[in-house]
Amino acid sequence: MAPVSIDNAKCVLVIGATSGIGRALALAISSLPSHPTVIAAGRRQDRLKELQEKNLETLQIDVTADLGSLKQTVESLIVKYPNLDAVILSSGIQYMHDFKKDVDISQVIREINVNYLAVVSLISLFIPHFLKLSAEGRPSFIIPITSGLGLLPSPLVINYSASKAALRSFTTSLRKQLEDTKVNVLEIIPPLVESELHDEQGTTERLSKFWMPLDEYTKLTVDGLRKGDIHIAAGRAAEVLEKFEKGGLNGLF
C-alpha cells in the first residue's frame, strides 16, 4: 500500500488527549492546512473543557470501561461523526516494578489493561466503520502509540515495556491483515518524551535531564504522519528501530 498522509483525514479522534503526547498531537493536527475535525478524548473533564476552548471537539471516555460501554460510546461517536476516518490511541500508564521485592500485581494488571487490552478492544470496535469507508474507496487510519521500550525494554519499567511490545506485535500483524484494504495502520514509537506519565512515581525530575522536549517531538511526529510513514519514530527510538530493522526481523512479513 502506498503511503497515505494524515492530511487526507477529515475527522481525527485522539484517545488520551488530556495530557502529554496525545494532547500535543491533537492540537497540532487541528492546525494542519487540511483543517480536519479533531476530537480530543479522555477522562478528565477539566482538561477536555480547556481543549474545547481551543476549538477542538471533545469526548469523555474511560478506556478501562467494560466492553459494552466502550461499544456504545464508539457507536454513538460514529453516528455523530460519520466522517471519522482516523483514530490515534495515546492512553497509557507506567509503573516501576522490582520483582526481587513485593510487586503490586494490581498495578501490573492495570498496565496491561490500559496499555494493551483497552487499545485492542477499541481498535476492534472501530474497524467495521473503517472497512465500510474502505469499501467506499476512502482511506482511514489506525494509529496506536507504542514505545521505543517495546523494542528495547527497560528493567526499571519491566511490565510497561512488555505491554508496549505486545502492542507493537499486534499492530504489525493487524497491518498485514488489512493490507488489501484502504485502512492504513501506522505506529507512533516515542522515545523518552517530556510528559506527566512519570509524575506518579516521582521520576519526573530525574528523567527530565534525558527526555526529548514535547514540542520538538510533536513536530517530528506530525511530519511523519504527513509523510504517511508506517513507523513514526524519533530520537533514541528511531536509533533503536533502525538497528532492529537491520537485524532482518522486518522481513518476516
PDB file of C-alpha atoms in Angstrom:
ATOM      1  CA  MET A   1       0.000   0.000   0.000  1.00  0.00           C
ATOM      2  CA  ALA A   2       1.399   3.404  -0.992  1.00  0.00           C
ATOM      3  CA  PRO A   3       1.914   5.892   1.867  1.00  0.00           C
ATOM      4  CA  VAL A   4      -1.166   7.971   2.678  1.00  0.00           C
ATOM      5  CA  SER A   5      -0.811  11.253   4.541  1.00  0.00           C
ATOM      6  CA  ILE A   6      -2.795  12.249   7.613  1.00  0.00           C
ATOM      7  CA  ASP A   7      -3.577  15.342   5.503  1.00  0.00           C
ATOM      8  CA  ASN A   8      -6.189  13.122   3.829  1.00  0.00           C
ATOM      9  CA  ALA A   9      -8.075  12.644   7.104  1.00  0.00           C
ATOM     10  CA  LYS A  10     -11.326  14.524   7.543  1.00  0.00           C
ATOM     11  CA  CYS A  11     -12.008  13.682  11.205  1.00  0.00           C
ATOM     12  CA  VAL A  12      -9.366  12.556  13.703  1.00  0.00           C
ATOM     13  CA  LEU A  13     -10.074  11.081  17.132  1.00  0.00           C
ATOM     14  CA  VAL A  14      -7.223  11.244  19.660  1.00  0.00           C
ATOM     15  CA  ILE A  15      -7.821   8.985  22.666  1.00  0.00           C
ATOM     16  CA  GLY A  16      -5.712  10.028  25.643  1.00  0.00           C
ATOM     17  CA  ALA A  17      -5.678  13.685  24.618  1.00  0.00           C
ATOM     18  CA  THR A  18      -5.888  15.315  28.043  1.00  0.00           C
ATOM     19  CA  SER A  19      -2.120  15.326  28.619  1.00  0.00           C
ATOM     20  CA  GLY A  20       1.301  14.665  27.150  1.00  0.00           C
ATOM     21  CA  ILE A  21       1.816  13.377  23.629  1.00  0.00           C
ATOM     22  CA  GLY A  22      -1.902  12.857  22.977  1.00  0.00           C
ATOM     23  CA  ARG A  23      -2.799  16.442  23.833  1.00  0.00           C
ATOM     24  CA  ALA A  24       0.097  17.855  21.823  1.00  0.00           C
ATOM     25  CA  LEU A  25      -0.798  15.778  18.761  1.00  0.00           C
ATOM     26  CA  ALA A  26      -4.480  16.717  18.957  1.00  0.00           C
ATOM     27  CA  LEU A  27      -3.632  20.412  18.966  1.00  0.00           C
ATOM     28  CA  ALA A  28      -1.008  20.088  16.223  1.00  0.00           C
ATOM     29  CA  ILE A  29      -3.270  18.065  13.917  1.00  0.00           C
ATOM     30  CA  SER A  30      -6.093  20.572  14.369  1.00  0.00           C
ATOM     31  CA  SER A  31      -3.735  23.213  12.980  1.00  0.00           C
ATOM     32  CA  LEU A  32      -2.883  21.330   9.763  1.00  0.00           C
ATOM     33  CA  PRO A  33      -3.626  23.126   6.479  1.00  0.00           C
ATOM     34  CA  SER A  34      -6.260  20.449   5.719  1.00  0.00           C
ATOM     35  CA  HIS A  35      -8.254  21.607   8.789  1.00  0.00           C
ATOM     36  CA  PRO A  36      -9.587  18.228   9.949  1.00  0.00           C
ATOM     37  CA  THR A  37     -12.145  17.981  12.707  1.00  0.00           C
ATOM     38  CA  VAL A  38     -10.230  16.821  15.797  1.00  0.00           C
ATOM     39  CA  ILE A  39     -11.968  15.056  18.677  1.00  0.00           C
ATOM     40  CA  ALA A  40      -9.947  15.067  21.891  1.00  0.00           C
ATOM     41  CA  ALA A  41     -10.951  12.165  24.140  1.00  0.00           C
ATOM     42  CA  GLY A  42     -10.004  11.420  27.724  1.00  0.00           C
ATOM     43  CA  ARG A  43     -11.201  11.027  31.302  1.00  0.00           C
ATOM     44  CA  ARG A  44     -10.555  14.455  32.817  1.00  0.00           C
ATOM     45  CA  GLN A  45     -13.438  16.811  32.179  1.00  0.00           C
ATOM     46  CA  ASP A  46     -11.487  19.921  33.237  1.00  0.00           C
ATOM     47  CA  ARG A  47      -8.802  19.163  30.648  1.00  0.00           C
ATOM     48  CA  LEU A  48     -11.439  18.485  27.999  1.00  0.00           C
ATOM     49  CA  LYS A  49     -13.064  21.838  28.728  1.00  0.00           C
ATOM     50  CA  GLU A  50      -9.725  23.555  28.164  1.00  0.00           C
ATOM     51  CA  LEU A  51      -9.403  21.806  24.787  1.00  0.00           C
ATOM     52  CA  GLN A  52     -12.947  22.850  23.872  1.00  0.00           C
ATOM     53  CA  GLU A  53     -11.817  26.434  24.385  1.00  0.00           C
ATOM     54  CA  LYS A  54      -9.142  25.772  21.756  1.00  0.00           C
ATOM     55  CA  ASN A  55     -11.894  24.812  19.271  1.00  0.00           C
ATOM     56  CA  LEU A  56     -11.473  21.043  19.494  1.00  0.00           C
ATOM     57  CA  GLU A  57     -14.414  18.671  19.752  1.00  0.00           C
ATOM     58  CA  THR A  58     -14.256  16.574  22.925  1.00  0.00           C
ATOM     59  CA  LEU A  59     -15.365  13.206  24.237  1.00  0.00           C
ATOM     60  CA  GLN A  60     -15.195  11.941  27.803  1.00  0.00           C
ATOM     61  CA  ILE A  61     -14.143   8.304  27.822  1.00  0.00           C
ATOM     62  CA  ASP A  62     -12.610   5.843  30.256  1.00  0.00           C
ATOM     63  CA  VAL A  63     -10.688   3.264  28.243  1.00  0.00           C
ATOM     64  CA  THR A  64     -10.920   0.793  31.149  1.00  0.00           C
ATOM     65  CA  ALA A  65     -14.726   0.727  30.980  1.00  0.00           C
ATOM     66  CA  ASP A  66     -16.408  -2.583  30.189  1.00  0.00           C
ATOM     67  CA  LEU A  67     -16.632  -3.636  26.548  1.00  0.00           C
ATOM     68  CA  GLY A  68     -20.369  -2.945  26.356  1.00  0.00           C
ATOM     69  CA  SER A  69     -19.880   0.658  27.468  1.00  0.00           C
ATOM     70  CA  LEU A  70     -17.000   1.173  25.042  1.00  0.00           C
ATOM     71  CA  LYS A  71     -19.074  -0.274  22.204  1.00  0.00           C
ATOM     72  CA  GLN A  72     -21.945   2.086  22.973  1.00  0.00           C
ATOM     73  CA  THR A  73     -19.546   5.059  23.109  1.00  0.00           C
ATOM     74  CA  VAL A  74     -17.944   4.183  19.766  1.00  0.00           C
ATOM     75  CA  GLU A  75     -21.276   3.588  18.041  1.00  0.00           C
ATOM     76  CA  SER A  76     -22.639   6.930  19.287  1.00  0.00           C
ATOM     77  CA  LEU A  77     -19.462   8.688  18.193  1.00  0.00           C
ATOM     78  CA  ILE A  78     -19.695   7.300  14.660  1.00  0.00           C
ATOM     79  CA  VAL A  79     -23.344   8.380  14.410  1.00  0.00           C
ATOM     80  CA  LYS A  80     -22.353  11.915  15.445  1.00  0.00           C
ATOM     81  CA  TYR A  81     -19.209  11.984  13.281  1.00  0.00           C
ATOM     82  CA  PRO A  82     -19.837   9.754  10.235  1.00  0.00           C
ATOM     83  CA  ASN A  83     -16.700  11.182   8.578  1.00  0.00           C
ATOM     84  CA  LEU A  84     -14.478   9.866  11.381  1.00  0.00           C
ATOM     85  CA  ASP A  85     -11.566   8.334   9.490  1.00  0.00           C
ATOM     86  CA  ALA A  86      -8.609   8.320  11.879  1.00  0.00           C
ATOM     87  CA  VAL A  87      -8.012   7.245  15.453  1.00  0.00           C
ATOM     88  CA  ILE A  88      -4.821   7.811  17.431  1.00  0.00           C
ATOM     89  CA  LEU A  89      -4.609   5.715  20.597  1.00  0.00           C
ATOM     90  CA  SER A  90      -2.415   7.500  23.113  1.00  0.00           C
ATOM     91  CA  SER A  91      -3.707   6.365  26.518  1.00  0.00           C
ATOM     92  CA  GLY A  92      -1.037   4.820  28.700  1.00  0.00           C
ATOM     93  CA  ILE A  93       0.217   4.378  32.240  1.00  0.00           C
ATOM     94  CA  GLN A  94       3.605   3.376  33.586  1.00  0.00           C
ATOM     95  CA  TYR A  95       4.777   1.860  36.871  1.00  0.00           C
ATOM     96  CA  MET A  96       8.131   0.651  38.140  1.00  0.00           C
ATOM     97  CA  HIS A  97       8.222  -2.948  39.406  1.00  0.00           C
ATOM     98  CA  ASP A  98      11.072  -4.760  41.157  1.00  0.00           C
ATOM     99  CA  PHE A  99      10.368  -8.495  41.213  1.00  0.00           C
ATOM    100  CA  LYS A 100      13.042  -9.023  43.862  1.00  0.00           C
ATOM    101  CA  LYS A 101      10.649  -7.215  46.184  1.00  0.00           C
ATOM    102  CA  ASP A 102       6.912  -7.201  46.725  1.00  0.00           C
ATOM    103  CA  VAL A 103       5.126  -6.326  43.487  1.00  0.00           C
ATOM    104  CA  ASP A 104       1.689  -4.775  43.370  1.00  0.00           C
ATOM    105  CA  ILE A 105       0.056  -7.158  40.909  1.00  0.00           C
ATOM    106  CA  SER A 106      -2.983  -4.866  40.654  1.00  0.00           C
ATOM    107  CA  GLN A 107      -0.667  -2.300  39.032  1.00  0.00           C
ATOM    108  CA  VAL A 108       0.683  -4.951  36.654  1.00  0.00           C
ATOM    109  CA  ILE A 109      -2.866  -5.837  35.609  1.00  0.00           C
ATOM    110  CA  ARG A 110      -3.856  -2.179  35.229  1.00  0.00           C
ATOM    111  CA  GLU A 111      -0.860  -1.503  32.972  1.00  0.00           C
ATOM    112  CA  ILE A 112      -1.768  -4.399  30.696  1.00  0.00           C
ATOM    113  CA  ASN A 113      -5.416  -3.345  30.653  1.00  0.00           C
ATOM    114  CA  VAL A 114      -4.743   0.306  29.759  1.00  0.00           C
ATOM    115  CA  ASN A 115      -1.694  -0.090  27.521  1.00  0.00           C
ATOM    116  CA  TYR A 116      -2.748  -3.185  25.585  1.00  0.00           C
ATOM    117  CA  LEU A 117      -6.194  -4.703  26.152  1.00  0.00           C
ATOM    118  CA  ALA A 118      -8.094  -1.403  26.039  1.00  0.00           C
ATOM    119  CA  VAL A 119      -6.276  -0.348  22.863  1.00  0.00           C
ATOM    120  CA  VAL A 120      -7.005  -3.663  21.118  1.00  0.00           C
ATOM    121  CA  SER A 121     -10.638  -3.516  22.240  1.00  0.00           C
ATOM    122  CA  LEU A 122     -11.112  -0.003  20.873  1.00  0.00           C
ATOM    123  CA  ILE A 123      -9.416  -0.856  17.579  1.00  0.00           C
ATOM    124  CA  SER A 124     -11.748  -3.835  17.154  1.00  0.00           C
ATOM    125  CA  LEU A 125     -14.742  -1.534  17.630  1.00  0.00           C
ATOM    126  CA  PHE A 126     -13.582   0.990  15.005  1.00  0.00           C
ATOM    127  CA  ILE A 127     -12.549  -1.485  12.315  1.00  0.00           C
ATOM    128  CA  PRO A 128     -16.078  -2.220  10.958  1.00  0.00           C
ATOM    129  CA  HIS A 129     -16.598   1.503  10.343  1.00  0.00           C
ATOM    130  CA  PHE A 130     -13.193   1.863   8.688  1.00  0.00           C
ATOM    131  CA  LEU A 131     -13.811  -1.179   6.490  1.00  0.00           C
ATOM    132  CA  LYS A 132     -17.058   0.422   5.370  1.00  0.00           C
ATOM    133  CA  LEU A 133     -15.118   3.554   4.396  1.00  0.00           C
ATOM    134  CA  SER A 134     -12.620   1.339   2.577  1.00  0.00           C
ATOM    135  CA  ALA A 135     -15.428  -0.249   0.554  1.00  0.00           C
ATOM    136  CA  GLU A 136     -16.438   3.286  -0.467  1.00  0.00           C
ATOM    137  CA  GLY A 137     -12.880   3.969  -1.649  1.00  0.00           C
ATOM    138  CA  ARG A 138     -11.955   6.177   1.301  1.00  0.00           C
ATOM    139  CA  PRO A 139      -8.705   5.802   3.259  1.00  0.00           C
ATOM    140  CA  SER A 140      -8.665   5.671   7.042  1.00  0.00           C
ATOM    141  CA  PHE A 141      -6.036   5.441   9.765  1.00  0.00           C
ATOM    142  CA  ILE A 142      -5.491   3.326  12.877  1.00  0.00           C
ATOM    143  CA  ILE A 143      -2.519   4.736  14.795  1.00  0.00           C
ATOM    144  CA  PRO A 144      -1.504   3.165  18.119  1.00  0.00           C
ATOM    145  CA  ILE A 145       1.237   4.832  20.134  1.00  0.00           C
ATOM    146  CA  THR A 146       3.706   2.196  21.315  1.00  0.00           C
ATOM    147  CA  SER A 147       7.194   2.977  22.659  1.00  0.00           C
ATOM    148  CA  GLY A 148      10.866   2.527  21.978  1.00  0.00           C
ATOM    149  CA  LEU A 149      10.715   0.341  25.087  1.00  0.00           C
ATOM    150  CA  GLY A 150       8.643  -2.099  23.060  1.00  0.00           C
ATOM    151  CA  LEU A 151      11.790  -2.648  21.002  1.00  0.00           C
ATOM    152  CA  LEU A 152      14.441  -2.422  23.709  1.00  0.00           C
ATOM    153  CA  PRO A 153      12.887  -2.992  27.151  1.00  0.00           C
ATOM    154  CA  SER A 154      13.930  -1.286  30.373  1.00  0.00           C
ATOM    155  CA  PRO A 155      14.209  -3.436  33.526  1.00  0.00           C
ATOM    156  CA  LEU A 156      13.033  -0.397  35.506  1.00  0.00           C
ATOM    157  CA  VAL A 157       9.622  -0.482  33.799  1.00  0.00           C
ATOM    158  CA  ILE A 158       9.531  -4.196  33.058  1.00  0.00           C
ATOM    159  CA  ASN A 159       5.776  -4.572  32.578  1.00  0.00           C
ATOM    160  CA  TYR A 160       5.284  -1.303  30.712  1.00  0.00           C
ATOM    161  CA  SER A 161       7.940  -2.468  28.240  1.00  0.00           C
ATOM    162  CA  ALA A 162       6.162  -5.800  27.849  1.00  0.00           C
ATOM    163  CA  SER A 163       2.780  -4.139  27.278  1.00  0.00           C
ATOM    164  CA  LYS A 164       4.216  -1.947  24.536  1.00  0.00           C
ATOM    165  CA  ALA A 165       6.000  -4.912  22.936  1.00  0.00           C
ATOM    166  CA  ALA A 166       2.648  -6.718  22.822  1.00  0.00           C
ATOM    167  CA  LEU A 167       1.015  -3.701  21.196  1.00  0.00           C
ATOM    168  CA  ARG A 168       3.833  -3.471  18.624  1.00  0.00           C
ATOM    169  CA  SER A 169       3.339  -7.128  17.715  1.00  0.00           C
ATOM    170  CA  PHE A 170      -0.425  -6.692  17.401  1.00  0.00           C
ATOM    171  CA  THR A 171      -0.007  -3.571  15.259  1.00  0.00           C
ATOM    172  CA  THR A 172       2.398  -5.334  12.886  1.00  0.00           C
ATOM    173  CA  SER A 173       0.030  -8.268  12.380  1.00  0.00           C
ATOM    174  CA  LEU A 174      -3.012  -6.005  12.031  1.00  0.00           C
ATOM    175  CA  ARG A 175      -1.256  -4.088   9.260  1.00  0.00           C
ATOM    176  CA  LYS A 176      -0.740  -7.375   7.423  1.00  0.00           C
ATOM    177  CA  GLN A 177      -4.380  -8.408   7.864  1.00  0.00           C
ATOM    178  CA  LEU A 178      -5.611  -5.083   6.467  1.00  0.00           C
ATOM    179  CA  GLU A 179      -3.086  -4.678   3.664  1.00  0.00           C
ATOM    180  CA  ASP A 180      -5.706  -5.323   0.947  1.00  0.00           C
ATOM    181  CA  THR A 181      -7.946  -2.525   2.287  1.00  0.00           C
ATOM    182  CA  LYS A 182      -7.648   1.248   2.489  1.00  0.00           C
ATOM    183  CA  VAL A 183      -7.221   1.077   6.280  1.00  0.00           C
ATOM    184  CA  ASN A 184      -3.722   2.394   6.997  1.00  0.00           C
ATOM    185  CA  VAL A 185      -2.144   1.007  10.180  1.00  0.00           C
ATOM    186  CA  LEU A 186       0.644   3.333  11.326  1.00  0.00           C
ATOM    187  CA  GLU A 187       2.685   3.108  14.517  1.00  0.00           C
ATOM    188  CA  ILE A 188       3.973   6.029  16.556  1.00  0.00           C
ATOM    189  CA  ILE A 189       7.077   4.940  18.501  1.00  0.00           C
ATOM    190  CA  PRO A 190       8.169   7.605  21.014  1.00  0.00           C
ATOM    191  CA  PRO A 191      11.458   7.748  22.885  1.00  0.00           C
ATOM    192  CA  LEU A 192      11.532   9.181  26.401  1.00  0.00           C
ATOM    193  CA  VAL A 193       9.481  12.368  25.947  1.00  0.00           C
ATOM    194  CA  GLU A 194       8.555  15.225  28.275  1.00  0.00           C
ATOM    195  CA  SER A 195       5.326  14.011  29.889  1.00  0.00           C
ATOM    196  CA  GLU A 196       3.211  13.744  33.032  1.00  0.00           C
ATOM    197  CA  LEU A 197       3.479   9.962  32.661  1.00  0.00           C
ATOM    198  CA  HIS A 198       6.305   9.849  35.204  1.00  0.00           C
ATOM    199  CA  ASP A 199       4.776  12.089  37.879  1.00  0.00           C
ATOM    200  CA  GLU A 200       3.011   9.360  39.857  1.00  0.00           C
ATOM    201  CA  GLN A 201       6.213   7.565  40.816  1.00  0.00           C
ATOM    202  CA  GLY A 202       8.301  10.675  41.322  1.00  0.00           C
ATOM    203  CA  THR A 203      10.792  10.146  38.488  1.00  0.00           C
ATOM    204  CA  THR A 204       9.997  13.310  36.545  1.00  0.00           C
ATOM    205  CA  GLU A 205      12.912  15.401  37.863  1.00  0.00           C
ATOM    206  CA  ARG A 206      15.497  12.706  37.108  1.00  0.00           C
ATOM    207  CA  LEU A 207      14.118  11.810  33.683  1.00  0.00           C
ATOM    208  CA  SER A 208      13.745  15.449  32.619  1.00  0.00           C
ATOM    209  CA  LYS A 209      17.530  15.532  32.178  1.00  0.00           C
ATOM    210  CA  PHE A 210      17.254  12.972  29.367  1.00  0.00           C
ATOM    211  CA  TRP A 211      13.882  13.328  27.699  1.00  0.00           C
ATOM    212  CA  MET A 212      13.069  14.926  24.342  1.00  0.00           C
ATOM    213  CA  PRO A 213      11.131  18.190  24.712  1.00  0.00           C
ATOM    214  CA  LEU A 214       7.479  17.700  23.839  1.00  0.00           C
ATOM    215  CA  ASP A 215       7.352  20.485  21.243  1.00  0.00           C
ATOM    216  CA  GLU A 216      10.331  19.040  19.350  1.00  0.00           C
ATOM    217  CA  TYR A 217       8.881  15.539  19.496  1.00  0.00           C
ATOM    218  CA  THR A 218       5.445  16.661  18.322  1.00  0.00           C
ATOM    219  CA  LYS A 219       6.840  18.399  15.231  1.00  0.00           C
ATOM    220  CA  LEU A 220       8.823  15.304  14.207  1.00  0.00           C
ATOM    221  CA  THR A 221       5.811  13.051  14.725  1.00  0.00           C
ATOM    222  CA  VAL A 222       3.396  15.231  12.779  1.00  0.00           C
ATOM    223  CA  ASP A 223       5.964  15.376   9.959  1.00  0.00           C
ATOM    224  CA  GLY A 224       5.981  11.550   9.917  1.00  0.00           C
ATOM    225  CA  LEU A 225       2.186  11.401   9.903  1.00  0.00           C
ATOM    226  CA  ARG A 226       2.051  13.821   6.991  1.00  0.00           C
ATOM    227  CA  LYS A 227       4.540  11.683   5.047  1.00  0.00           C
ATOM    228  CA  GLY A 228       2.489   8.557   5.757  1.00  0.00           C
ATOM    229  CA  ASP A 229       5.387   6.729   7.416  1.00  0.00           C
ATOM    230  CA  ILE A 230       4.423   3.275   8.674  1.00  0.00           C
ATOM    231  CA  HIS A 231       6.761   3.614  11.667  1.00  0.00           C
ATOM    232  CA  ILE A 232       6.992   7.119  13.106  1.00  0.00           C
ATOM    233  CA  ALA A 233       9.939   7.150  15.478  1.00  0.00           C
ATOM    234  CA  ALA A 234      12.160   9.938  16.778  1.00  0.00           C
ATOM    235  CA  GLY A 235      15.298  10.355  18.852  1.00  0.00           C
ATOM    236  CA  ARG A 236      16.533   7.273  20.652  1.00  0.00           C
ATOM    237  CA  ALA A 237      13.506   5.276  19.478  1.00  0.00           C
ATOM    238  CA  ALA A 238      14.457   5.955  15.845  1.00  0.00           C
ATOM    239  CA  GLU A 239      18.004   4.719  16.517  1.00  0.00           C
ATOM    240  CA  VAL A 240      16.729   1.525  18.139  1.00  0.00           C
ATOM    241  CA  LEU A 241      14.203   0.940  15.347  1.00  0.00           C
ATOM    242  CA  GLU A 242      16.923   1.253  12.714  1.00  0.00           C
ATOM    243  CA  LYS A 243      19.058  -1.357  14.491  1.00  0.00           C
ATOM    244  CA  PHE A 244      16.014  -3.596  14.908  1.00  0.00           C
ATOM    245  CA  GLU A 245      15.199  -3.451  11.214  1.00  0.00           C
ATOM    246  CA  LYS A 246      18.795  -4.101  10.203  1.00  0.00           C
ATOM    247  CA  GLY A 247      18.539  -7.354  12.158  1.00  0.00           C
ATOM    248  CA  GLY A 248      16.271  -8.643   9.415  1.00  0.00           C
ATOM    249  CA  LEU A 249      13.154  -9.016  11.546  1.00  0.00           C
ATOM    250  CA  ASN A 250      11.272  -6.598   9.285  1.00  0.00           C
ATOM    251  CA  GLY A 251      11.386  -9.262   6.584  1.00  0.00           C
ATOM    252  CA  LEU A 252       9.138 -11.709   8.463  1.00  0.00           C
ATOM    253  CA  PHE A 253       6.123 -10.463   6.524  1.00  0.00           C
TER     254      PHE A 253
END
